[in-house]
PDB file of C-alpha atoms in Angstrom:
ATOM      1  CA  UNK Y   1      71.567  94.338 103.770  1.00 75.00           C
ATOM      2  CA  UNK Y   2      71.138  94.112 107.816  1.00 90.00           C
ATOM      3  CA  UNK Y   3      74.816  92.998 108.198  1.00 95.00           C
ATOM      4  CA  UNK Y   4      75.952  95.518 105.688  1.00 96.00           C
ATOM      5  CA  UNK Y   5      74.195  98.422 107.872  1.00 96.00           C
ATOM      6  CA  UNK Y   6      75.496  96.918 110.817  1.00 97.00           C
ATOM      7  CA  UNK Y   7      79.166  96.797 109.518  1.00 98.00           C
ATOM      8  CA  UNK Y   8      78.560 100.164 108.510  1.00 97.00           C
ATOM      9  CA  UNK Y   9      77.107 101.214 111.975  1.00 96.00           C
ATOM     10  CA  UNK Y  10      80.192  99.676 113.589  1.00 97.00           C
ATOM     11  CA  UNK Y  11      82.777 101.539 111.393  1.00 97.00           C
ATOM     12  CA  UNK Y  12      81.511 105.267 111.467  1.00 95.00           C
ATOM     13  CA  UNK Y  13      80.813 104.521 115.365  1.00 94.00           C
ATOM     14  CA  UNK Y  14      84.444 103.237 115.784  1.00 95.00           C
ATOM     15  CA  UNK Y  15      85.680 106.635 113.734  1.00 95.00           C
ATOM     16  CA  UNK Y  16      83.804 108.660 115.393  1.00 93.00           C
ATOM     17  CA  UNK Y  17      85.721 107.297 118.761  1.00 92.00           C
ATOM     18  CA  UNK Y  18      88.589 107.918 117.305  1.00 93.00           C
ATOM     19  CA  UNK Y  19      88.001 111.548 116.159  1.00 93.00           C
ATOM     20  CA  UNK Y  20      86.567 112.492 118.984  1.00 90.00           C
ATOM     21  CA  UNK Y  21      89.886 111.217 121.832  1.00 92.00           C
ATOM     22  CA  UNK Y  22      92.711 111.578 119.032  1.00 92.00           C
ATOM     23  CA  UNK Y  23      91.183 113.302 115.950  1.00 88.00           C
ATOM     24  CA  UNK Y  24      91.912 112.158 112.339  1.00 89.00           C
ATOM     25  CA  UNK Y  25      94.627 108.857 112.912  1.00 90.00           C
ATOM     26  CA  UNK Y  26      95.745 106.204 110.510  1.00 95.00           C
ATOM     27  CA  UNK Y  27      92.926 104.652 112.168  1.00 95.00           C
ATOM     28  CA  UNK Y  28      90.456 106.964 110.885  1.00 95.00           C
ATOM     29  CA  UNK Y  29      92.011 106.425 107.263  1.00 95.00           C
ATOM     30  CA  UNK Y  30      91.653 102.901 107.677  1.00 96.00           C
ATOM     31  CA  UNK Y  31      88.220 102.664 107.920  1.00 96.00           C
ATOM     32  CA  UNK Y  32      87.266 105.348 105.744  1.00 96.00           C
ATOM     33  CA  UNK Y  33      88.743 102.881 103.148  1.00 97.00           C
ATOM     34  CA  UNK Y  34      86.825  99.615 105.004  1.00 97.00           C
ATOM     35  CA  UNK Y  35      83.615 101.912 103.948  1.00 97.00           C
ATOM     36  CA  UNK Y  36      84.600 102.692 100.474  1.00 96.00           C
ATOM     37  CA  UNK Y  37      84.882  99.033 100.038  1.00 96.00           C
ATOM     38  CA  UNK Y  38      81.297  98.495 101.647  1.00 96.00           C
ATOM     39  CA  UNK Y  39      79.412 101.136  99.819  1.00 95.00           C
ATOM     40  CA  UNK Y  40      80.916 100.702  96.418  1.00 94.00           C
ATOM     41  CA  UNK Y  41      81.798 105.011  96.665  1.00 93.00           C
ATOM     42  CA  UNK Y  42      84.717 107.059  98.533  1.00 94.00           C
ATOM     43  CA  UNK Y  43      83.164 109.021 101.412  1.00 92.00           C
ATOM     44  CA  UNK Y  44      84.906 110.851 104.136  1.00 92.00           C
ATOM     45  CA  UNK Y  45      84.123 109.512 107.126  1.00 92.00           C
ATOM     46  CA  UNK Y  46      84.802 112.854 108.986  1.00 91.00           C
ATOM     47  CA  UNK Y  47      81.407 114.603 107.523  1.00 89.00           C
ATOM     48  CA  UNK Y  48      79.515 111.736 109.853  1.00 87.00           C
ATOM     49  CA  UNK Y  49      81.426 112.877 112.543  1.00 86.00           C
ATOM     50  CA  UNK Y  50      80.207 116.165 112.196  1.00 79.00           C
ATOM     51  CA  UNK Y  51      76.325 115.352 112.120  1.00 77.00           C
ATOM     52  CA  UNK Y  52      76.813 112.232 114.775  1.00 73.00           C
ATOM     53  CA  UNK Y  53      75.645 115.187 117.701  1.00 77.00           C
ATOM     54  CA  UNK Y  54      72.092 115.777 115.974  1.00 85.00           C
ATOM     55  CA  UNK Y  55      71.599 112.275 113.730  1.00 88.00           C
ATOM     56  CA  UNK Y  56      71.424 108.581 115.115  1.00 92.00           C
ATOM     57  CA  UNK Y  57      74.615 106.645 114.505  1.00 92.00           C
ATOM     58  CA  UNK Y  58      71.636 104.235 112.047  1.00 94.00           C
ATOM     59  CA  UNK Y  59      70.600 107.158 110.354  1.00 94.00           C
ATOM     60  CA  UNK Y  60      74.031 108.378 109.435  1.00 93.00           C
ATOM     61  CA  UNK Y  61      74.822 104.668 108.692  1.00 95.00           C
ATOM     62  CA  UNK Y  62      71.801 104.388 106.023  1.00 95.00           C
ATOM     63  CA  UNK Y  63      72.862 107.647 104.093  1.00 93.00           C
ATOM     64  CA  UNK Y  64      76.861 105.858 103.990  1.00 94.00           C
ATOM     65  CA  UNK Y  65      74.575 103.056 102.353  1.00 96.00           C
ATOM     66  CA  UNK Y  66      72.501 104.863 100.040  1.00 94.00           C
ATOM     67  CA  UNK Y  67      73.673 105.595  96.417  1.00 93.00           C
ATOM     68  CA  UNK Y  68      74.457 109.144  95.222  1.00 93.00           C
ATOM     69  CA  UNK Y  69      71.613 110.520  93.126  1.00 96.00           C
ATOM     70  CA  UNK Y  70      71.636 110.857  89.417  1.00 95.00           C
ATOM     71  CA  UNK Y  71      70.772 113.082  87.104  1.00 96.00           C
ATOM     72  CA  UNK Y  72      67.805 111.935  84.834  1.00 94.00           C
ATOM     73  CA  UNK Y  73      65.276 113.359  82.639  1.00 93.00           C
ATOM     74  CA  UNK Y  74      62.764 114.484  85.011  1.00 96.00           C
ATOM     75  CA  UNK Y  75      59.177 114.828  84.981  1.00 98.00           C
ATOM     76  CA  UNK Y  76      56.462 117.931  86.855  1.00 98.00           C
ATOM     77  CA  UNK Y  77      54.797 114.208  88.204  1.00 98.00           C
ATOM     78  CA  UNK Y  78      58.114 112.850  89.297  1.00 98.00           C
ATOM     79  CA  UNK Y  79      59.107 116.589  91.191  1.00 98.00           C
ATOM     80  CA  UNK Y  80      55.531 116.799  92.366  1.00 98.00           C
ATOM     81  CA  UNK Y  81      55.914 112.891  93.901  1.00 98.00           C
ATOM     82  CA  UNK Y  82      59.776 113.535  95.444  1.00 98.00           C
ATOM     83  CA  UNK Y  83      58.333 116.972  97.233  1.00 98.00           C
ATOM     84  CA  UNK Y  84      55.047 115.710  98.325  1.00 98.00           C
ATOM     85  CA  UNK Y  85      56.623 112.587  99.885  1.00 98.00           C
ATOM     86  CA  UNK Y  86      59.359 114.453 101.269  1.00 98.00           C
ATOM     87  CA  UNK Y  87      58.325 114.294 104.904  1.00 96.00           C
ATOM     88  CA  UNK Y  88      57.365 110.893 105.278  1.00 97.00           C
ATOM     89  CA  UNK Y  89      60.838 109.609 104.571  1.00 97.00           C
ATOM     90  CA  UNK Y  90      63.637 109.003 106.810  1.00 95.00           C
ATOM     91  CA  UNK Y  91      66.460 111.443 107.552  1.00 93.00           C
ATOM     92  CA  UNK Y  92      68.655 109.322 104.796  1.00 94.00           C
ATOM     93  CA  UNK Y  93      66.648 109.157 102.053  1.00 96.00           C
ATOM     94  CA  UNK Y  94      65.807 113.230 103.019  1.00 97.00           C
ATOM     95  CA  UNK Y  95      69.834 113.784 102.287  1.00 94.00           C
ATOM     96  CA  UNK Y  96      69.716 111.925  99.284  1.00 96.00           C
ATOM     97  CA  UNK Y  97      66.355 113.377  97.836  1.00 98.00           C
ATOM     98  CA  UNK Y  98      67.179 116.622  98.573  1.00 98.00           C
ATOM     99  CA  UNK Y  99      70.844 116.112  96.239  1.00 97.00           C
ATOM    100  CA  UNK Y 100      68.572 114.720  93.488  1.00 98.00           C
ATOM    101  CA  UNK Y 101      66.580 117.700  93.869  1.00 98.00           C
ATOM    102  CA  UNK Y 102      69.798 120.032  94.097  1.00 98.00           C
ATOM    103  CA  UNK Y 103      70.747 117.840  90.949  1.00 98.00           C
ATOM    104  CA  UNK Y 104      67.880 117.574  88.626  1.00 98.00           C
ATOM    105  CA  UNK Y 105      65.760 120.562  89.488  1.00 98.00           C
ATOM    106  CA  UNK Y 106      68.870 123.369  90.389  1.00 97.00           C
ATOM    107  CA  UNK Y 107      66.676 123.913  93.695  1.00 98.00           C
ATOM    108  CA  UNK Y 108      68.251 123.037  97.146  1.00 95.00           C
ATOM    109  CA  UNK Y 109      67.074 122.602 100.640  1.00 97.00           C
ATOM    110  CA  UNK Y 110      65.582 126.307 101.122  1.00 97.00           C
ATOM    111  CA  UNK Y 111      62.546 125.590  98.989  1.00 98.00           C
ATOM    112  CA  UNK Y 112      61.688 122.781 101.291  1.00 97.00           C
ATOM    113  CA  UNK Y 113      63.014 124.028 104.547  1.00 97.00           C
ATOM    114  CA  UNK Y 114      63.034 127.998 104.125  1.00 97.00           C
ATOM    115  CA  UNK Y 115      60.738 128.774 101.602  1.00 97.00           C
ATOM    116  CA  UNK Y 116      60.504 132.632 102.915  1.00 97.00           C
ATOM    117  CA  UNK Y 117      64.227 132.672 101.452  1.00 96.00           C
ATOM    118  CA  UNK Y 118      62.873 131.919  98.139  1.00 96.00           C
ATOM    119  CA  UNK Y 119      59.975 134.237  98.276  1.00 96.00           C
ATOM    120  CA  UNK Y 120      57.425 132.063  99.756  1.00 97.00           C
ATOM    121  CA  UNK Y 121      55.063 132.405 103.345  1.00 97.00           C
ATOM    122  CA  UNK Y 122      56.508 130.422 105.869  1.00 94.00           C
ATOM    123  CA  UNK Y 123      54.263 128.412 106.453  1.00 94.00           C
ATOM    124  CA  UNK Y 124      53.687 127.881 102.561  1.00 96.00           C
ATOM    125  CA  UNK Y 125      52.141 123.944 101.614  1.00 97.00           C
ATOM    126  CA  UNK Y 126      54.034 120.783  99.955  1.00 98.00           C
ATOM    127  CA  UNK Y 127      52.088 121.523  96.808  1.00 98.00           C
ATOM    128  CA  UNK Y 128      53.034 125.109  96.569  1.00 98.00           C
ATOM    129  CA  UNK Y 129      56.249 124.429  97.077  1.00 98.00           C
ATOM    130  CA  UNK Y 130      55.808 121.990  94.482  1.00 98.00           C
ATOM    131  CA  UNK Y 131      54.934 124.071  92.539  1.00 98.00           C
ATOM    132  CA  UNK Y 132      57.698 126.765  92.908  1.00 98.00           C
ATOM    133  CA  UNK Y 133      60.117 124.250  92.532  1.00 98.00           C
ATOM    134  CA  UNK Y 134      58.632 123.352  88.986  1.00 98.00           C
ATOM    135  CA  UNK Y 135      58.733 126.745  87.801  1.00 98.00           C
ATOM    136  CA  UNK Y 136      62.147 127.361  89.048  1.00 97.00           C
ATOM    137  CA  UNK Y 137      63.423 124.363  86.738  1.00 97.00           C
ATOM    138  CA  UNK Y 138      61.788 124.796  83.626  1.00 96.00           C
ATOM    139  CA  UNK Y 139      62.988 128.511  83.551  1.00 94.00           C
ATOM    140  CA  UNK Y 140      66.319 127.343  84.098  1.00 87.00           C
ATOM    141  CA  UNK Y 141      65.915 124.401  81.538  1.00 80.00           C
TER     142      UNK Y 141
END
């Protein structure tokens, strides 16, 4: 898995080279299809580009690496778990719990990150928002 992160490390860093001297090139192309072959799923390389400013080229690397989220038959315990966990997890799994959220519950990144947008204090607690997210799904369910 090291070597496969590295690989992957190496290719987006490479692209991101690339795109930022000569823009989207055959290049580019090339190893946007190198990571499709790594990660088992197309991607386009150029959305790592865009977050390589604010997220560490290992970071960026990881999410490439992790799987997309499914949908599944969800649980209140299993929301309760993915939101109160939330923080203690890297910035890749963040991306890709927040798309299972997205996914399974029909809430995105504003409960966690904005909760006034959703009707909640600011400075409103993991549980609460926990919470809100559970009562958002099952009326939507």
């Amino acid at each position: 898995m090291e070597q496969k992160l590295e690989r992957v490390m190496e290719i987006i860093g490479k692209a991101d080279e690339i795109m930022t001297s000569e823009g989207i090139t055959k290049d580019v192309k090339t190893l946007e299809k190198e990571l499709a072959e790594i990660t088992g799923r197309q991607q386009n390389i150029e959305d790592y580009h865009r977050y390589s400013a604010v997220t560490s080229l290992k970071e960026i690397a990881k999410s490439a690496l992790m799987p997309n989220p499914q949908e599944e038959h969800v649980t209140e315990e299993k929301i309760r778990e993915v939101v109160m966990t939330f923080l203690k997890k890297s910035e890749s799994e963040q991306g890709y719990w927040l798309k299972w959220l997205k996914m399974n519950t029909g809430c995105g990144s504003d409960y966690l990150f904005y909760p006034d947008i959703i009707g909640l204090p600011k400075a409103t607690s993991m549980e609460r928002i926990a919470e809100k997210i559970i009562e958002t799904w099952k009326k939507e369910s």
